Amino acid sequence: KWQLDILITGHTHQCKLERYPNCIWLNPGSPSIPKEVPSVALIDTDKQVIEIFNIKTKNIICSSPFL
C-alpha cells in the first residue's frame, strides 16, 4: 500500500480536487485543450493550500488546505 499525501493525475483534461481521509487527489485539468474550463493548479507550500484556477478569468475554481 502506498503512503502519500497528494496524488496528482492527468489525461482527462477535467480538473478535480477531492479530499480523502489520508490523501488529496488532484487533476489540474488542461490549460490548452480543456473539456470544461481551461485550468491550472497551484500548490502553495507556504500557505499550505492547493488551488485550481480558471486561466481565462483567473478565478479560483476550487481549493483545499493540505492535510
PDB file of C-alpha atoms in Angstrom:
ATOM      1  CA  LYS A   1       0.000   0.000   0.000  1.00  0.00           C
ATOM      2  CA  TRP A   2       1.343   3.437  -0.915  1.00  0.00           C
ATOM      3  CA  GLN A   3       1.663   6.146   1.680  1.00  0.00           C
ATOM      4  CA  LEU A   4       1.150   9.519   0.045  1.00  0.00           C
ATOM      5  CA  ASP A   5      -0.304  12.908   0.836  1.00  0.00           C
ATOM      6  CA  ILE A   6      -1.175  14.153  -2.665  1.00  0.00           C
ATOM      7  CA  LEU A   7      -1.913  12.103  -5.785  1.00  0.00           C
ATOM      8  CA  ILE A   8      -1.572  14.144  -8.991  1.00  0.00           C
ATOM      9  CA  THR A   9      -3.116  12.677 -12.133  1.00  0.00           C
ATOM     10  CA  GLY A  10      -3.988  13.954 -15.572  1.00  0.00           C
ATOM     11  CA  HIS A  11      -5.061  12.845 -19.053  1.00  0.00           C
ATOM     12  CA  THR A  12      -8.803  13.556 -18.619  1.00  0.00           C
ATOM     13  CA  HIS A  13      -8.499  17.307 -19.328  1.00  0.00           C
ATOM     14  CA  GLN A  14     -11.018  17.884 -16.498  1.00  0.00           C
ATOM     15  CA  CYS A  15      -9.987  19.467 -13.211  1.00  0.00           C
ATOM     16  CA  LYS A  16     -10.646  17.627  -9.976  1.00  0.00           C
ATOM     17  CA  LEU A  17      -9.674  18.266  -6.370  1.00  0.00           C
ATOM     18  CA  GLU A  18     -11.011  15.723  -3.888  1.00  0.00           C
ATOM     19  CA  ARG A  19     -10.112  15.127  -0.249  1.00  0.00           C
ATOM     20  CA  TYR A  20      -9.980  11.669   1.244  1.00  0.00           C
ATOM     21  CA  PRO A  21      -9.160  10.827   4.869  1.00  0.00           C
ATOM     22  CA  ASN A  22      -5.419  10.456   4.252  1.00  0.00           C
ATOM     23  CA  CYS A  23      -4.855  11.859   0.759  1.00  0.00           C
ATOM     24  CA  ILE A  24      -5.767  14.610  -1.704  1.00  0.00           C
ATOM     25  CA  TRP A  25      -6.464  13.693  -5.339  1.00  0.00           C
ATOM     26  CA  LEU A  26      -5.537  16.485  -7.764  1.00  0.00           C
ATOM     27  CA  ASN A  27      -6.072  16.659 -11.502  1.00  0.00           C
ATOM     28  CA  PRO A  28      -5.179  20.196 -12.645  1.00  0.00           C
ATOM     29  CA  GLY A  29      -7.233  19.928 -15.838  1.00  0.00           C
ATOM     30  CA  SER A  30      -5.868  21.408 -19.058  1.00  0.00           C
ATOM     31  CA  PRO A  31      -4.799  24.952 -19.939  1.00  0.00           C
ATOM     32  CA  SER A  32      -4.901  24.342 -23.706  1.00  0.00           C
ATOM     33  CA  ILE A  33      -7.403  21.581 -24.571  1.00  0.00           C
ATOM     34  CA  PRO A  34      -9.937  21.573 -21.706  1.00  0.00           C
ATOM     35  CA  LYS A  35     -13.167  19.606 -21.655  1.00  0.00           C
ATOM     36  CA  GLU A  36     -14.690  22.263 -19.382  1.00  0.00           C
ATOM     37  CA  VAL A  37     -12.735  25.412 -18.467  1.00  0.00           C
ATOM     38  CA  PRO A  38      -9.015  25.991 -19.137  1.00  0.00           C
ATOM     39  CA  SER A  39      -7.341  25.396 -15.791  1.00  0.00           C
ATOM     40  CA  VAL A  40      -4.072  25.011 -13.929  1.00  0.00           C
ATOM     41  CA  ALA A  41      -3.293  24.067 -10.330  1.00  0.00           C
ATOM     42  CA  LEU A  42      -1.086  25.831  -7.822  1.00  0.00           C
ATOM     43  CA  ILE A  43       0.289  24.024  -4.783  1.00  0.00           C
ATOM     44  CA  ASP A  44       1.331  26.740  -2.339  1.00  0.00           C
ATOM     45  CA  THR A  45       3.596  25.138   0.260  1.00  0.00           C
ATOM     46  CA  ASP A  46       3.908  28.372   2.272  1.00  0.00           C
ATOM     47  CA  LYS A  47       0.151  28.812   2.707  1.00  0.00           C
ATOM     48  CA  GLN A  48      -0.388  25.024   2.655  1.00  0.00           C
ATOM     49  CA  VAL A  49      -3.216  25.184   0.142  1.00  0.00           C
ATOM     50  CA  ILE A  50      -3.947  23.732  -3.298  1.00  0.00           C
ATOM     51  CA  GLU A  51      -5.938  25.882  -5.738  1.00  0.00           C
ATOM     52  CA  ILE A  52      -7.227  25.222  -9.237  1.00  0.00           C
ATOM     53  CA  PHE A  53      -7.601  28.369 -11.341  1.00  0.00           C
ATOM     54  CA  ASN A  54      -9.575  29.178 -14.485  1.00  0.00           C
ATOM     55  CA  ILE A  55      -6.770  30.687 -16.570  1.00  0.00           C
ATOM     56  CA  LYS A  56      -9.124  32.895 -18.613  1.00  0.00           C
ATOM     57  CA  THR A  57     -10.865  34.582 -15.691  1.00  0.00           C
ATOM     58  CA  LYS A  58      -8.124  33.988 -13.072  1.00  0.00           C
ATOM     59  CA  ASN A  59     -10.880  32.918 -10.659  1.00  0.00           C
ATOM     60  CA  ILE A  60     -10.353  30.060  -8.241  1.00  0.00           C
ATOM     61  CA  ILE A  61     -12.429  27.056  -9.313  1.00  0.00           C
ATOM     62  CA  CYS A  62     -11.740  25.099  -6.120  1.00  0.00           C
ATOM     63  CA  SER A  63      -9.258  24.951  -3.276  1.00  0.00           C
ATOM     64  CA  SER A  64      -8.297  22.716  -0.397  1.00  0.00           C
ATOM     65  CA  PRO A  65      -5.916  23.020   2.527  1.00  0.00           C
ATOM     66  CA  PHE A  66      -3.150  20.463   2.907  1.00  0.00           C
ATOM     67  CA  LEU A  67      -3.942  17.575   5.192  1.00  0.00           C
TER      68      LEU A  67
END
